[in-house]
């Protein structure tokens, strides 16, 4: 999507403006109680305008700005929704109906894709669109999944293993596969994607609900505060014998309520949540619910597969260690020869190492002279046989597990030299894999294969540790190997010789202690663990079972993505906290604008228009009306001003909790107290010359 | 400001802080069921109580059952106290033959004492018989204080638990609190007070012959005791010669000890600790002030021990102490300023005992309001507007600058939860407190705990302003000062302080009933909220802290908490305070007083 999905901002904004007004209908407004209060206030002030003697410039302006407050909040939400909506629409266009070659017995029957049922088989050849989600049961093919992932390079899909899932709407670019349908029309991955993009935002997350309760309670509190004011003010009015001295008309009271209740966060709350899901989506991760994104911020433990996440995924040859009396170059040459036909990453890395270290080029080998011996589980060796011929005497070179090669050599009358096998033990102890190379009955030496830890991963883990997230590596390797890699990568803990059920057990055990666990997985045997984890990210390349078990899908299938997911989750919560603090802190300045405006005249000496409470007009606002209007206008505009922050999220840095708190408290707490003083004054300076207020 | 005043302040706070860990540890031991040095004597008594009342102290309760226990105790107490007050005329120990109370005064008093507010719409010596004072009121000074501490014990205990539903046994907590804490401390404190001159007697009021007899005018009464009205409709006045004076006495010393230690504050005498027999000497004054802070300070330490996080407790302690000291300093400073209207008389000694002076009056005033005590040794009504604002502020914030016994700490917990909630979000995690995740339930109840008392203060204050008879008939002063009196009265009722600003004549049906209701809300909203919160938290799992979790100790958290407390209270009460003390202060500077 990063590649494919582009957003047209001007049309996005146009749509959001339209939606902002559409959302003024009570059905939408009541979903957000804080803004619903503003909405009711707007209606009330509107009604008041039509009461006799109430239509004046001041009341009209209050009314207009209260309506704007509602519209701005709606606009924020619409903006946040717009992106996802546009994306979902783009995906919906892909759901075009195709014809599928359904397998009936041995015959291929052309049927509309909608008629495919779970369990049916169909055939796809190069050029065909995949008709329905399924699992490859036969064959291997390259598939262009760019429609979904935005990644243009085709990916391999083959039967068996963890790369068997195909997605409806993608295209086969080569070969032929037979697919068993796993999801019927309407229930496909594409449907789910659309549903996720559209639906994840519908449900409120637990934290959103809790925060909403705090905000609604504050709103209730301020309503009480404001509506208990007039009796107290009128009491003083009576005592001072100044009838009409206090400004407690309904529009003023409603303006005060709207200024005090947390409209800033109330108006932006849903936008923040949607934007969080959206940020994930832009990183090609789809979340099934906002709850999952929120949980990501809370994650205490990351469970990471070693292969592909921490290490590059394959062991690489790092060293040739010759047997006594053997030149290292000879060993390298033999190793290279034995690996020429070995297409595994390990084999290729041996060829590369020999080339880099000894400048040995893979020479041309006459096919007729050479027989490649592939690796089998029985022999646990691979290699090459040269028949005797003009180019030299016959050779049979083998590389493989120490025990297997030992057997091979002794069978041919050779000797298993102790020094070589000491090296083998030494390498194993270091957590690497030794491969012994033999030429006929002679052992040449050992190739050391090592897991290579990804560049920069150590720093990422250090960062996670500073965020308070523990990393646990899971590997099928033995303890020694695991410990060595764990130390190199800097993970906090590891599980060696892990069976699939160990993952599940570990998750359960950590959850017992109240911890939240995130994991990433692709294989079928990961599914139970993915389902159990609080944040389970399934890779798009993974099996159907895995994709359904997790609560997020990573379309890029990049395991390190988990770290970004955690960061986005934290950012989401931080943005909520920061804007809540800012919203409440803002109230201080609004009091200093509105209270002197309402009660400034009270107990004024005869002939003076300044009573004692006018002292608190520390911003020297021009008049009571301009003061109240400035506060209301500021309150409405600040919502718009903060939309970018709500959508982008507060900047996240991997610092300790204390440092982050201190920083954010200064910016949003102290800043939230000070900043509005300046802006309310500024608005006052603008509206007075414009004759908007006396 | 004199050296001896500074010395006394240092001694006062120093002793309070020094006693905190000692008393706090002892209290924690009592509630954890560990042995203390009093166990050899009191453990048999405790067992006896359990046997007689058929209580199984090991029977654990859920938060709802615990709450039910508190409610049953309070309601039964309030109803029986109501009965006593309505019938004291016919009950024993009434040597003065005092009549029954009116229904509204009895209602108000019954709830006020059973809810640990001890607001008094009356003067004790003129209204209450010995029986009412001791069997009626005193009992509840013990019980209500003990119930508050018991709730805090349950709160602390529950927070330490994980994955269980129960939070302790209320009856056991109550019994232990009474036996090991309330009774020993009351006895300990009443001895020096009796030595310093507080009466401790059951005899009738002695009559003193006046050195100088005088003549005064009293309304003429007929045979039946009814006032006789003259032709103009006004009572006919006749001369009366006064040569003796009744001196009200009673078991004052023990009443006083309990009143001070367990943040009751309801005095034996109407003028409370300004009365020379209730507070006879400087040493008695110091001891009574110290008694105010001992348990409220120690409860924070006890809470820390019970939750197993002393650092957190000391941070709370520091926040409470700073805000308390701040309110005292402002009051002392404001009260030491010359009143522009009465200048050059300086400082303001109106409403004060000259024997205590400005410092001791303001220190007491700050202490008895920062801590939910409500006793007075000067009349706050007569303080300067800004000085009078300080006790009012302490009360309106919610009685958490140590606050009442038990309730000060659990009310503080609501503010802590709100602070944790907002601060927790700001560091990018779902908020958690002491390793427990906070959700909608906790947020709801924390807000109920804060909002309940605030609403119970503001709404009846506004309603009082709308009742003409209240404004014309019950206010001691005009102008904004009258509003201050109402606001103060409902503030203290809603926060169960019981302190009186004086000036307000509260013994009218409206005030008695409305204040009574405010007291009930102010008592039960926080208790229910605290128990509901910890009941849920006890059933949650505890997560170990990591560098990613919000630290609930240290400067950063302390300042955050302070910010939340001050902002929430200021946003709630700033407008009302503006219309009361602040406008009055402005007017005083302009030369007008009320």
Coordinates of C-alpha atoms in Angstrom, one line a residue, chain A residues 122-619:
Chain A
X122 CA -9.4 -25.0 -8.4
X123 CA -6.5 -24.5 -10.7
X124 CA -4.6 -21.4 -11.5
X125 CA -2.0 -21.0 -14.2
X126 CA 0.2 -18.1 -15.1
X127 CA -1.9 -15.0 -15.8
X128 CA -4.9 -16.2 -13.8
X129 CA -6.3 -14.2 -10.9
X130 CA -6.6 -16.2 -7.7
X131 CA -10.3 -16.6 -7.4
X132 CA -10.6 -17.3 -3.7
X133 CA -8.5 -17.5 -0.6
X134 CA -7.0 -20.9 -0.2
X135 CA -4.1 -23.2 0.4
X136 CA -1.8 -24.5 -2.3
X137 CA -2.2 -28.2 -2.3
X138 CA -0.2 -29.0 -5.4
X139 CA 2.5 -27.2 -7.3
X140 CA 4.6 -24.1 -6.9
X141 CA 4.0 -20.7 -8.5
X142 CA 5.1 -17.1 -8.3
X143 CA 2.3 -14.8 -7.3
X144 CA 2.1 -11.0 -7.7
X145 CA 0.6 -9.8 -4.4
X146 CA 1.2 -6.1 -5.0
X147 CA -2.5 -5.4 -5.0
X148 CA -2.5 -6.1 -1.3
X149 CA 1.0 -5.5 -0.1
X150 CA 2.2 -2.9 -2.5
X151 CA 5.3 -5.0 -2.9
X152 CA 5.9 -5.4 -6.7
X153 CA 8.3 -8.4 -6.6
X154 CA 6.3 -11.6 -7.0
X155 CA 6.5 -14.1 -4.1
X156 CA 6.7 -17.9 -4.2
X157 CA 3.7 -19.9 -3.1
X158 CA 4.1 -23.6 -2.8
X159 CA 2.3 -26.6 -1.4
X160 CA 3.2 -27.8 2.1
X161 CA 5.2 -25.7 4.6
X162 CA 4.5 -22.2 5.7
X163 CA 4.2 -20.5 2.4
X164 CA 1.1 -22.2 1.2
X165 CA -1.5 -19.4 1.6
X166 CA -2.8 -17.6 -1.4
X167 CA -5.1 -14.6 -1.3
X168 CA -8.0 -13.9 -3.5
X169 CA -7.5 -10.8 -5.8
X170 CA -3.8 -11.5 -6.3
X171 CA -2.3 -12.8 -9.6
X172 CA -0.3 -15.9 -10.5
X173 CA 2.6 -14.9 -12.7
X174 CA 4.2 -18.3 -13.5
X175 CA 3.6 -22.0 -13.2
X176 CA 0.5 -23.9 -12.1
X177 CA -1.0 -24.5 -8.7
X178 CA -4.0 -26.3 -7.3
X179 CA -5.7 -24.5 -4.6
X180 CA -8.1 -25.7 -1.9
X181 CA -10.6 -23.0 -1.0
X182 CA -10.4 -22.1 2.7
X183 CA -12.7 -19.1 2.8
X184 CA -15.9 -18.5 0.9
X185 CA -17.0 -15.3 -0.8
X186 CA -17.6 -12.6 1.7
X187 CA -15.3 -14.1 4.2
X188 CA -12.1 -13.8 2.4
X189 CA -8.9 -12.1 3.4
X190 CA -9.7 -9.2 1.2
X191 CA -13.1 -8.9 2.8
X192 CA -11.5 -9.1 6.2
X193 CA -9.0 -6.4 5.2
X194 CA -11.8 -4.1 4.2
X195 CA -13.6 -5.0 7.3
X196 CA -10.6 -4.4 9.4
X197 CA -9.9 -1.0 7.9
X198 CA -13.5 0.0 8.1
X199 CA -14.5 -1.8 11.3
X200 CA -11.6 -1.6 13.6
X201 CA -12.6 1.9 14.5
X202 CA -16.2 1.2 15.3
X203 CA -15.5 -0.4 18.7
X204 CA -14.2 1.7 21.5
X205 CA -11.1 0.2 23.2
X206 CA -11.0 -0.4 27.0
X207 CA -8.7 2.5 27.6
X208 CA -10.8 4.8 25.4
X209 CA -13.9 3.8 27.5
X210 CA -12.0 4.5 30.8
X211 CA -10.7 7.8 29.6
X212 CA -14.1 8.7 28.3
X213 CA -15.6 8.1 31.8
X214 CA -13.0 10.5 33.2
X215 CA -13.9 13.1 30.6
X216 CA -17.6 12.7 31.0
X217 CA -17.3 13.0 34.7
X218 CA -15.3 16.2 34.4
X219 CA -18.0 17.4 32.1
X220 CA -20.6 16.6 34.7
X221 CA -18.5 18.4 37.3
X222 CA -18.2 21.5 35.2
X223 CA -21.9 21.6 34.5
X224 CA -22.5 21.5 38.2
X225 CA -19.9 24.2 38.8
X226 CA -21.4 26.5 36.2
X227 CA -25.0 26.0 37.0
X228 CA -24.4 26.6 40.7
X229 CA -22.8 29.9 39.9
X230 CA -25.8 32.1 39.1
X231 CA -27.5 31.7 42.6
X232 CA -24.2 32.6 44.3
X233 CA -23.7 35.5 42.0
X234 CA -27.3 36.7 42.4
X235 CA -26.9 36.5 46.2
X236 CA -23.9 38.9 45.9
X237 CA -25.8 41.0 43.4
X238 CA -28.5 41.4 46.0
X239 CA -26.1 42.1 48.8
X240 CA -24.3 44.7 46.7
X241 CA -27.7 46.1 45.5
X242 CA -26.5 46.0 42.0
X243 CA -29.2 44.4 40.0
X244 CA -27.9 43.2 36.7
X245 CA -24.3 43.6 37.6
X246 CA -23.3 40.0 36.9
X247 CA -23.3 38.5 33.4
X248 CA -25.0 35.1 33.8
X249 CA -27.2 34.9 30.8
X250 CA -27.7 31.4 29.4
X251 CA -25.4 31.9 26.4
X252 CA -22.6 33.0 28.7
X253 CA -23.1 30.1 31.0
X254 CA -23.2 27.7 28.1
X255 CA -20.1 29.3 26.7
X256 CA -18.4 28.8 30.0
X257 CA -19.4 25.2 30.2
X258 CA -18.1 24.5 26.7
X259 CA -14.9 26.3 27.5
X260 CA -14.4 24.3 30.7
X261 CA -15.4 20.8 29.6
X262 CA -12.6 18.9 28.0
X263 CA -13.6 19.5 24.4
X264 CA -10.1 19.4 23.0
X265 CA -9.5 15.8 24.0
X266 CA -13.2 15.0 23.7
X267 CA -13.3 16.2 20.1
X268 CA -10.1 14.5 19.1
X269 CA -10.4 11.3 21.1
X270 CA -11.8 9.1 18.3
X271 CA -9.5 10.7 15.7
X272 CA -6.5 9.7 17.8
X273 CA -7.7 6.1 18.0
X274 CA -8.4 5.9 14.3
X275 CA -5.2 7.6 13.4
X276 CA -3.3 5.0 15.4
X277 CA -4.8 2.2 13.4
X278 CA -4.1 4.2 10.3
X279 CA -0.4 4.7 11.2
X280 CA -0.1 0.9 11.5
X281 CA -1.8 0.5 8.2
X282 CA 0.7 2.8 6.6
X283 CA 3.4 0.5 7.8
X284 CA 1.5 -2.3 6.2
X285 CA 0.2 -3.8 9.4
X286 CA -3.5 -4.4 9.6
X287 CA -5.1 -4.6 13.1
X288 CA -8.3 -6.4 13.7
X289 CA -9.3 -4.0 16.5
X290 CA -8.2 -0.9 18.2
X291 CA -7.9 -3.0 21.3
X292 CA -4.9 -4.8 19.7
X293 CA -3.2 -1.5 19.0
X294 CA -3.7 -0.3 22.5
X295 CA -2.5 -3.6 23.9
X296 CA 0.7 -3.2 21.8
X297 CA 1.6 -0.1 23.8
X298 CA 1.3 -2.1 27.0
X299 CA 3.4 -5.0 25.9
X300 CA 5.8 -6.2 28.5
X301 CA 7.4 -9.1 26.7
X302 CA 8.2 -9.7 23.0
X303 CA 8.5 -13.3 21.9
X304 CA 10.6 -13.4 18.8
X305 CA 11.6 -16.3 16.6
X306 CA 15.3 -16.4 16.2
X307 CA 15.3 -17.2 12.6
X308 CA 14.4 -14.3 10.3
X309 CA 13.8 -11.9 13.1
X310 CA 17.0 -11.8 15.1
X311 CA 19.3 -13.5 12.7
X312 CA 19.3 -13.2 8.9
X313 CA 17.4 -16.4 8.8
X314 CA 20.2 -18.7 7.6
X315 CA 23.4 -19.8 8.8
X316 CA 26.4 -18.5 7.0
X317 CA 29.9 -19.9 6.5
X318 CA 32.3 -17.7 8.5
X319 CA 35.5 -19.7 8.7
X320 CA 37.4 -22.6 7.2
X321 CA 39.4 -24.6 9.8
X322 CA 41.7 -27.1 8.1
X323 CA 42.7 -30.5 9.5
X324 CA 46.4 -30.8 10.6
X325 CA 48.6 -30.9 7.5
X326 CA 46.0 -29.5 5.1
X327 CA 46.4 -26.1 3.5
X328 CA 43.4 -23.9 4.2
X329 CA 43.1 -23.1 0.5
X330 CA 42.6 -26.7 -0.3
X331 CA 39.9 -27.0 2.2
X332 CA 38.2 -23.9 0.8
X333 CA 38.4 -25.3 -2.7
X334 CA 37.0 -28.6 -1.8
X335 CA 34.3 -27.0 0.2
X336 CA 33.4 -24.7 -2.7
X337 CA 33.3 -27.6 -5.1
X338 CA 31.0 -29.6 -2.8
X339 CA 28.7 -26.6 -2.5
X340 CA 28.4 -25.5 -6.1
X341 CA 25.2 -27.4 -6.7
X342 CA 24.0 -26.7 -3.2
X343 CA 21.3 -24.1 -3.7
X344 CA 20.5 -23.7 0.0
X345 CA 21.6 -20.4 1.6
X346 CA 24.2 -22.2 3.6
X347 CA 25.7 -23.8 0.5
X348 CA 25.8 -20.5 -1.3
X349 CA 27.4 -18.8 1.7
X350 CA 30.2 -21.4 1.5
X351 CA 30.8 -20.6 -2.1
X352 CA 30.8 -16.9 -1.4
X353 CA 33.2 -17.2 1.5
X354 CA 35.7 -19.2 -0.5
X355 CA 35.4 -16.6 -3.3
X356 CA 36.0 -13.7 -0.9
X357 CA 38.7 -15.2 1.2
X358 CA 40.7 -17.1 -1.4
X359 CA 39.6 -15.6 -4.6
X360 CA 38.4 -19.0 -5.8
X361 CA 36.0 -18.7 -8.6
X362 CA 33.5 -21.4 -9.2
X363 CA 35.1 -22.9 -12.2
X364 CA 33.3 -24.4 -15.1
X365 CA 32.6 -27.9 -14.5
X366 CA 31.9 -30.2 -17.3
X367 CA 28.5 -31.7 -16.5
X368 CA 29.4 -35.1 -17.9
X369 CA 32.3 -35.5 -15.5
X370 CA 30.3 -34.5 -12.4
X371 CA 27.7 -36.1 -10.3
X372 CA 26.2 -34.0 -7.6
X373 CA 25.2 -35.8 -4.5
X374 CA 22.2 -34.0 -2.9
X375 CA 21.6 -33.9 0.8
X376 CA 19.3 -36.5 2.2
X377 CA 18.1 -37.0 5.7
X378 CA 19.6 -40.4 5.7
X379 CA 23.1 -39.6 4.6
X380 CA 23.1 -36.1 6.2
X381 CA 25.8 -35.2 3.7
X382 CA 26.0 -33.6 0.3
X383 CA 28.8 -33.3 -2.1
X384 CA 30.1 -34.0 -5.6
X385 CA 31.7 -36.9 -7.4
X386 CA 34.2 -36.4 -10.3
X387 CA 34.7 -39.3 -12.5
X388 CA 38.3 -40.0 -13.5
X389 CA 39.0 -38.4 -16.9
X390 CA 41.2 -36.1 -18.8
X391 CA 40.9 -33.3 -16.2
X392 CA 42.3 -35.4 -13.4
X393 CA 41.7 -38.4 -11.2
X394 CA 38.3 -39.1 -9.8
X395 CA 37.3 -37.4 -6.5
X396 CA 34.4 -37.6 -4.2
X397 CA 34.0 -34.7 -2.0
X398 CA 31.6 -34.7 0.9
X399 CA 30.5 -32.1 3.4
X400 CA 28.1 -32.8 6.2
X401 CA 27.4 -33.4 9.9
X402 CA 30.5 -34.5 11.8
X403 CA 29.2 -38.0 12.7
X404 CA 28.0 -38.7 9.1
X405 CA 31.3 -37.7 7.6
X406 CA 33.2 -39.7 10.2
X407 CA 31.3 -42.7 9.2
X408 CA 31.9 -42.0 5.5
X409 CA 35.6 -41.7 6.0
X410 CA 36.1 -44.7 8.2
X411 CA 34.1 -46.8 5.8
X412 CA 36.7 -45.9 3.2
X413 CA 39.6 -46.8 5.5
X414 CA 40.3 -43.2 6.5
X415 CA 41.1 -42.0 9.9
X416 CA 39.0 -39.7 12.0
X417 CA 41.6 -37.4 13.4
X418 CA 41.0 -36.3 16.9
X419 CA 42.2 -32.7 16.3
X420 CA 39.4 -32.2 13.7
X421 CA 36.7 -33.4 16.1
X422 CA 38.0 -31.3 18.9
X423 CA 37.5 -28.3 16.5
X424 CA 34.0 -29.6 15.8
X425 CA 33.2 -29.7 19.6
X426 CA 34.7 -26.2 20.0
X427 CA 32.5 -24.8 17.2
X428 CA 29.4 -26.4 18.7
X429 CA 30.2 -24.9 22.0
X430 CA 30.3 -21.5 20.5
X431 CA 26.8 -22.0 19.2
X432 CA 27.8 -22.4 15.6
X433 CA 27.3 -25.3 13.3
X434 CA 30.3 -27.3 12.1
X435 CA 30.4 -29.0 8.7
X436 CA 33.1 -31.5 8.1
X437 CA 34.6 -31.7 4.6
X438 CA 36.2 -34.9 3.4
X439 CA 37.9 -35.8 0.1
X440 CA 37.6 -39.5 -0.3
X441 CA 39.0 -41.1 2.8
X442 CA 40.8 -37.9 3.9
X443 CA 39.2 -35.3 6.2
X444 CA 40.2 -31.9 5.0
X445 CA 38.8 -29.8 7.8
X446 CA 35.8 -28.0 9.2
X447 CA 33.6 -25.3 7.9
X448 CA 32.1 -23.1 10.6
X449 CA 28.5 -22.0 9.9
X450 CA 27.2 -19.3 12.1
X451 CA 23.9 -17.6 12.5
X452 CA 24.5 -14.0 11.6
X453 CA 22.7 -11.5 13.8
X454 CA 21.0 -8.8 11.8
X455 CA 22.7 -5.4 11.8
X456 CA 21.2 -2.9 14.2
X457 CA 19.0 -5.4 16.0
X458 CA 21.1 -5.1 19.2
X459 CA 20.3 -1.4 19.3
X460 CA 16.6 -2.1 18.8
X461 CA 16.6 -4.4 21.7
X462 CA 18.4 -1.9 23.9
X463 CA 15.8 0.6 22.9
X464 CA 13.1 -1.8 23.8
X465 CA 14.7 -2.4 27.2
X466 CA 14.7 1.3 27.8
X467 CA 11.0 1.3 27.0
X468 CA 10.6 -1.5 29.6
X469 CA 9.9 -4.2 27.1
X470 CA 11.6 -7.6 27.6
X471 CA 12.7 -9.6 24.6
X472 CA 12.6 -13.4 24.6
X473 CA 14.2 -15.3 21.7
X474 CA 12.7 -18.6 20.7
X475 CA 14.8 -21.1 18.8
X476 CA 14.9 -24.8 18.0
X477 CA 18.7 -24.7 18.5
X478 CA 20.4 -26.3 21.4
X479 CA 21.1 -24.3 24.5
X480 CA 24.7 -23.6 23.6
X481 CA 23.9 -22.2 20.2
X482 CA 20.9 -20.3 21.6
X483 CA 22.9 -18.7 24.5
X484 CA 25.6 -17.6 22.1
X485 CA 23.2 -15.9 19.8
X486 CA 21.1 -14.5 22.6
X487 CA 24.3 -12.9 24.0
X488 CA 25.3 -11.5 20.6
X489 CA 21.8 -10.1 19.9
X490 CA 21.3 -8.7 23.4
X491 CA 18.0 -10.3 24.1
X492 CA 16.9 -10.6 27.7
X493 CA 16.0 -14.3 27.7
X494 CA 15.8 -17.2 25.3
X495 CA 14.1 -20.6 25.0
X496 CA 16.3 -23.2 23.4
X497 CA 15.2 -26.4 21.8
X498 CA 11.7 -24.9 21.7
X499 CA 8.8 -27.0 20.5
X500 CA 5.7 -25.2 19.2
X501 CA 3.9 -25.9 22.5
X502 CA 6.7 -24.2 24.4
X503 CA 5.7 -20.9 22.9
X504 CA 2.2 -21.3 24.2
X505 CA 3.4 -22.4 27.6
X506 CA 5.7 -19.4 27.9
X507 CA 2.9 -17.0 26.9
X508 CA 0.6 -18.5 29.4
X509 CA 3.3 -18.3 32.1
X510 CA 4.0 -14.7 31.5
X511 CA 0.3 -13.9 31.4
X512 CA -0.1 -15.5 34.7
X513 CA 2.2 -12.8 36.1
X514 CA -0.1 -10.2 34.6
X515 CA 2.2 -9.4 31.7
X516 CA 1.2 -8.6 28.1
X517 CA 2.9 -10.6 25.4
X518 CA 3.4 -9.8 21.8
X519 CA 4.6 -12.3 19.3
X520 CA 4.9 -12.7 15.6
X521 CA 4.5 -15.9 13.7
X522 CA 3.8 -17.5 10.4
X523 CA 3.5 -21.3 10.7
X524 CA 0.4 -23.4 11.4
X525 CA 1.9 -24.5 14.6
X526 CA 2.2 -20.8 15.7
X527 CA -1.6 -20.4 15.5
X528 CA -2.4 -21.4 19.1
X529 CA 0.4 -19.1 20.4
X530 CA -0.7 -16.3 18.2
X531 CA -4.3 -16.6 19.5
X532 CA -3.1 -16.7 23.1
X533 CA -0.8 -13.7 22.8
X534 CA -2.2 -10.3 23.6
X535 CA -0.7 -9.0 20.4
X536 CA -0.3 -11.6 17.8
X537 CA 1.1 -10.4 14.5
X538 CA 0.7 -12.9 11.7
X539 CA 2.8 -12.6 8.6
X540 CA 1.1 -12.3 5.3
X541 CA 3.3 -15.0 3.9
X542 CA 2.2 -17.3 6.6
X543 CA -0.4 -20.0 6.6
X544 CA -4.1 -19.3 6.7
X545 CA -4.4 -20.7 10.2
X546 CA -1.8 -18.2 11.5
X547 CA -3.4 -15.3 9.7
X548 CA -6.7 -16.0 11.3
X549 CA -5.3 -16.6 14.8
X550 CA -3.4 -13.3 15.2
X551 CA -5.0 -9.9 15.8
X552 CA -2.7 -8.2 13.4
X553 CA -1.4 -9.1 10.0
X554 CA 1.9 -7.8 8.7
X555 CA 1.6 -7.5 4.9
X556 CA 5.3 -7.1 4.5
X557 CA 6.0 -10.2 6.5
X558 CA 8.8 -8.4 8.3
X559 CA 9.3 -9.8 11.8
X560 CA 11.1 -6.7 13.2
X561 CA 7.9 -4.8 12.5
X562 CA 6.7 -5.9 16.0
X563 CA 8.9 -3.2 17.4
X564 CA 7.2 -0.5 15.4
X565 CA 3.9 -1.9 16.4
X566 CA 4.8 -1.5 20.0
X567 CA 5.9 2.1 19.4
X568 CA 2.7 3.0 17.6
X569 CA 0.7 1.6 20.5
X570 CA 2.6 3.6 22.9
X571 CA 2.3 6.7 20.8
X572 CA -1.5 6.3 20.7
X573 CA -1.8 6.2 24.5
X574 CA 0.6 9.1 24.9
X575 CA -1.3 11.2 22.5
X576 CA -4.5 10.6 24.5
X577 CA -2.7 11.5 27.7
X578 CA -1.0 14.5 26.4
X579 CA -4.2 16.0 24.9
X580 CA -6.1 15.3 28.1
X581 CA -3.6 17.1 30.2
X582 CA -3.5 19.9 27.7
X583 CA -7.2 20.2 27.6
X584 CA -7.6 20.4 31.4
X585 CA -4.6 22.7 31.8
X586 CA -6.3 25.1 29.3
X587 CA -9.1 25.7 31.7
X588 CA -7.0 27.8 34.0
X589 CA -6.6 30.6 31.4
X590 CA -10.3 30.4 30.5
X591 CA -11.3 31.1 34.0
X592 CA -9.1 34.2 34.0
X593 CA -10.9 35.3 30.9
X594 CA -14.4 34.5 31.8
X595 CA -14.8 34.9 35.6
X596 CA -13.7 38.6 35.6
X597 CA -16.0 39.1 32.6
X598 CA -19.0 37.7 34.4
X599 CA -18.4 39.2 37.8
X600 CA -16.1 42.2 37.1
X601 CA -18.8 44.7 37.9
X602 CA -19.8 43.2 41.2
X603 CA -19.3 45.5 44.2
X604 CA -17.9 48.2 42.0
X605 CA -17.8 51.5 43.7
X606 CA -20.4 54.0 42.5
X607 CA -19.6 55.3 39.1
X608 CA -16.8 52.8 38.6
X609 CA -17.2 49.9 36.2
X610 CA -14.5 47.9 37.9
X611 CA -15.2 45.7 40.9
X612 CA -12.7 43.8 43.0
X613 CA -12.8 40.7 40.8
X614 CA -11.7 42.8 37.8
X615 CA -8.2 42.3 39.3
X616 CA -8.2 38.8 37.9
X617 CA -8.5 40.1 34.3
X618 CA -4.8 39.6 34.1
X619 CA -4.8 39.5 30.3

